[in-house]
Amino acid sequence: MNPIEIKEPFYQIGIDFVGPLPSTKKKKRYIIVAMDYLTKWPEARVVTRDTAEETAKFIYEEIICRHGCPRKIISDRGIHFKNRLIESLTERFNIKHNFSTSYHPQTNGLVERFNKTLCEALAKLSTNNDWDKKIPSILFAYRNKVHSSTKVKPFFLVYSRKVRYFDNNDPSDNERVIELLEDLPSIRRKAKEEILRAQSKQKEY
């Protein structure tokens, strides 16, 4: 399998569903998840059903309106992804929709690995009917942890700054801000190199 070409943040997105899970108090049973292939930034939304309508709303509201239109979306061939509604959405916003296959399920392996991390965290942090309340905290933690492929935190690759915690001082140093902005292209370039290196190692195995 050839390495996946990644040109810029949110150029290529992987998307998947987790569930069915134990029903929450609000009758939610699924999580729809997306992951940016460059920055490794995850998005997730708790939903009642795994339908085309929920998928379309998630792509538009959480991806397009928040991060801009991706060039590519990768998903499996489930009916919530492969349908006329999603086809119309991707055509309207000029997004190429690629599907993973049973022969190459690793095509969307990035999202599947995050799903595993997400489920493990939910098992540790929640009871059967309150897991939906833990999703924001899990996303926050993942976005602010150094990723094994890029060697950089997703938050920094997206926002070009460190996350501000409760005890952080106000970053008022203009020189530091300028330095971060100037460094960001090289940091993203290094992140791409780390991704290609990781893909090369996976290919060897």
C-alpha positions as CSV (number, residue, x, y, z in Angstrom):
1,M,0.0,0.0,0.0
2,N,1.4,3.4,-1.0
3,P,1.7,6.2,1.6
4,I,-1.2,8.6,1.8
5,E,-0.3,12.0,0.4
6,I,-1.2,14.8,2.9
7,K,-0.8,18.4,1.7
8,E,-2.2,20.6,4.5
9,P,-4.3,20.6,7.7
10,F,-7.8,19.2,7.1
11,Y,-7.0,18.3,3.5
12,Q,-7.9,14.7,4.2
13,I,-10.4,13.5,6.8
14,G,-11.2,9.9,8.0
15,I,-14.7,9.3,9.4
16,D,-16.3,6.4,11.2
17,F,-19.0,5.4,13.7
18,V,-18.6,3.9,17.1
19,G,-21.5,1.8,18.5
20,P,-24.0,0.8,19.3
21,L,-23.1,1.6,22.9
22,P,-25.2,1.4,26.1
23,S,-28.1,3.9,25.8
24,T,-27.5,7.2,27.7
25,K,-30.2,9.0,29.6
26,K,-30.8,11.0,26.4
27,K,-31.1,7.8,24.3
28,K,-27.8,8.3,22.6
29,R,-26.1,5.1,21.4
30,Y,-23.5,6.1,18.8
31,I,-20.5,8.4,18.3
32,I,-19.6,9.7,14.9
33,V,-15.8,10.4,14.8
34,A,-13.6,12.2,12.3
35,M,-9.8,12.6,12.2
36,D,-7.5,14.9,10.2
37,Y,-4.7,13.0,8.6
38,L,-2.0,15.7,9.1
39,T,-2.6,17.2,12.5
40,K,-4.3,14.1,14.0
41,W,-7.0,16.4,15.3
42,P,-10.2,14.5,16.2
43,E,-13.8,15.6,16.2
44,A,-16.7,13.6,17.6
45,R,-20.4,13.9,18.2
46,V,-22.8,11.7,20.2
47,V,-25.9,10.8,18.2
48,T,-29.0,8.7,18.6
49,R,-28.7,6.7,15.4
50,D,-26.0,5.9,12.8
51,T,-27.9,7.4,9.8
52,A,-27.0,9.3,6.6
53,E,-28.7,12.4,8.1
54,E,-26.6,12.4,11.2
55,T,-23.5,11.9,9.1
56,A,-24.3,14.8,6.8
57,K,-25.0,17.1,9.7
58,F,-21.7,16.1,11.3
59,I,-19.7,16.7,8.2
60,Y,-21.2,20.1,7.6
61,E,-21.3,21.4,11.1
62,E,-18.2,19.9,12.7
63,I,-15.9,19.7,9.7
64,I,-16.8,22.2,7.0
65,C,-18.1,25.0,9.2
66,R,-15.3,24.6,11.7
67,H,-12.3,23.7,9.6
68,G,-13.2,24.4,6.0
69,C,-13.9,22.0,3.2
70,P,-11.6,19.0,3.1
71,R,-10.4,17.8,-0.3
72,K,-10.9,14.1,0.6
73,I,-13.0,12.1,3.0
74,I,-12.3,8.4,3.7
75,S,-14.9,6.1,5.2
76,D,-16.1,2.5,5.0
77,R,-18.9,1.4,2.8
78,G,-21.6,1.5,5.5
79,I,-25.0,2.7,4.3
80,H,-24.6,5.8,6.6
81,F,-21.7,6.8,4.4
82,K,-22.5,5.4,1.0
83,N,-25.8,7.0,0.0
84,R,-27.3,9.7,-2.1
85,L,-27.4,12.3,0.7
86,I,-23.7,12.1,1.4
87,E,-23.0,12.0,-2.3
88,S,-24.9,15.2,-2.8
89,L,-23.1,16.9,0.1
90,T,-19.6,15.9,-1.2
91,E,-20.5,17.0,-4.8
92,R,-21.8,20.4,-3.6
93,F,-18.6,21.1,-1.7
94,N,-16.3,19.5,-4.2
95,I,-15.1,16.8,-1.8
96,K,-13.7,13.5,-3.1
97,H,-15.2,10.6,-1.1
98,N,-12.9,7.5,-1.0
99,F,-14.1,4.2,0.5
100,S,-12.0,1.7,2.3
101,T,-12.5,-2.0,1.3
102,S,-12.4,-5.3,3.0
103,Y,-9.1,-5.9,1.2
104,H,-7.5,-2.7,2.5
105,P,-9.3,-1.9,5.8
106,Q,-6.1,-0.1,7.0
107,T,-6.9,2.7,4.6
108,N,-9.0,4.2,7.4
109,G,-6.8,2.8,10.2
110,L,-6.1,6.2,11.7
111,V,-9.7,6.7,12.7
112,E,-10.0,3.1,13.9
113,R,-7.0,3.5,16.2
114,F,-8.6,6.6,17.7
115,N,-11.8,4.7,18.1
116,K,-10.0,2.2,20.2
117,T,-8.4,4.9,22.3
118,L,-11.8,6.6,22.8
119,C,-13.5,3.4,23.9
120,E,-10.8,2.5,26.3
121,A,-11.0,6.0,27.9
122,L,-14.8,5.7,28.1
123,A,-14.5,2.4,29.8
124,K,-12.3,3.9,32.5
125,L,-14.1,7.2,33.0
126,S,-17.8,6.5,32.7
127,T,-20.7,4.3,33.8
128,N,-23.1,2.7,31.3
129,N,-25.5,5.7,30.9
130,D,-23.3,8.8,31.3
131,W,-20.5,8.1,28.8
132,D,-21.7,10.9,26.5
133,K,-20.7,13.5,29.1
134,K,-17.0,12.3,28.9
135,I,-16.5,12.9,25.2
136,P,-15.4,16.6,25.4
137,S,-12.8,15.8,28.1
138,I,-11.4,12.9,26.1
139,L,-11.2,15.0,23.0
140,F,-9.4,17.7,24.9
141,A,-6.9,15.3,26.3
142,Y,-6.2,13.7,23.0
143,R,-5.7,17.0,21.2
144,N,-3.2,18.0,23.8
145,K,-1.0,14.9,23.9
146,V,2.0,14.5,21.6
147,H,1.0,12.1,18.8
148,S,3.3,9.2,18.1
149,S,3.3,9.8,14.3
150,T,3.8,13.6,14.2
151,K,5.8,14.1,17.5
152,V,3.6,17.2,18.0
153,K,0.4,17.9,19.8
154,P,-2.6,18.2,17.5
155,F,-3.7,21.4,19.3
156,F,-0.4,23.1,18.4
157,L,-0.5,22.1,14.8
158,V,-4.0,23.5,14.4
159,Y,-3.8,26.7,16.5
160,S,0.0,27.4,16.4
161,R,0.1,27.9,20.2
162,K,0.1,25.9,23.3
163,V,-3.2,25.3,25.0
164,R,-4.0,27.7,27.9
165,Y,-4.7,25.8,31.1
166,F,-6.2,27.4,34.2
167,D,-2.8,28.3,35.7
168,N,-1.2,29.7,32.5
169,N,-0.2,33.3,32.3
170,D,-1.7,35.5,29.6
171,P,0.6,35.1,26.6
172,S,1.1,38.8,25.9
173,D,4.7,38.6,24.5
174,N,4.4,39.7,20.9
175,E,7.8,38.3,20.0
176,R,6.8,34.9,21.2
177,V,3.6,35.0,19.1
178,I,5.5,36.0,16.0
179,E,8.1,33.3,16.7
180,L,5.3,30.6,16.9
181,L,3.7,31.8,13.7
182,E,7.0,31.8,11.9
183,D,7.8,28.3,13.2
184,L,4.5,26.7,12.3
185,P,5.3,25.9,8.6
186,S,8.4,24.1,9.6
187,I,6.7,22.3,12.4
188,R,4.0,21.1,10.1
189,R,6.6,20.1,7.5
190,K,8.4,18.0,10.2
191,A,5.0,16.5,11.2
192,K,4.5,15.4,7.5
193,E,8.0,13.9,7.6
194,E,7.2,12.0,10.8
195,I,4.0,10.7,9.3
196,L,5.8,9.4,6.2
197,R,8.5,7.8,8.4
198,A,5.8,6.0,10.4
199,Q,4.0,4.9,7.2
200,S,7.3,3.5,5.9
201,K,7.8,1.5,9.1
202,Q,4.2,0.1,8.8
203,K,4.9,-0.9,5.2
204,E,8.0,-2.8,6.2
205,Y,5.9,-4.9,8.7
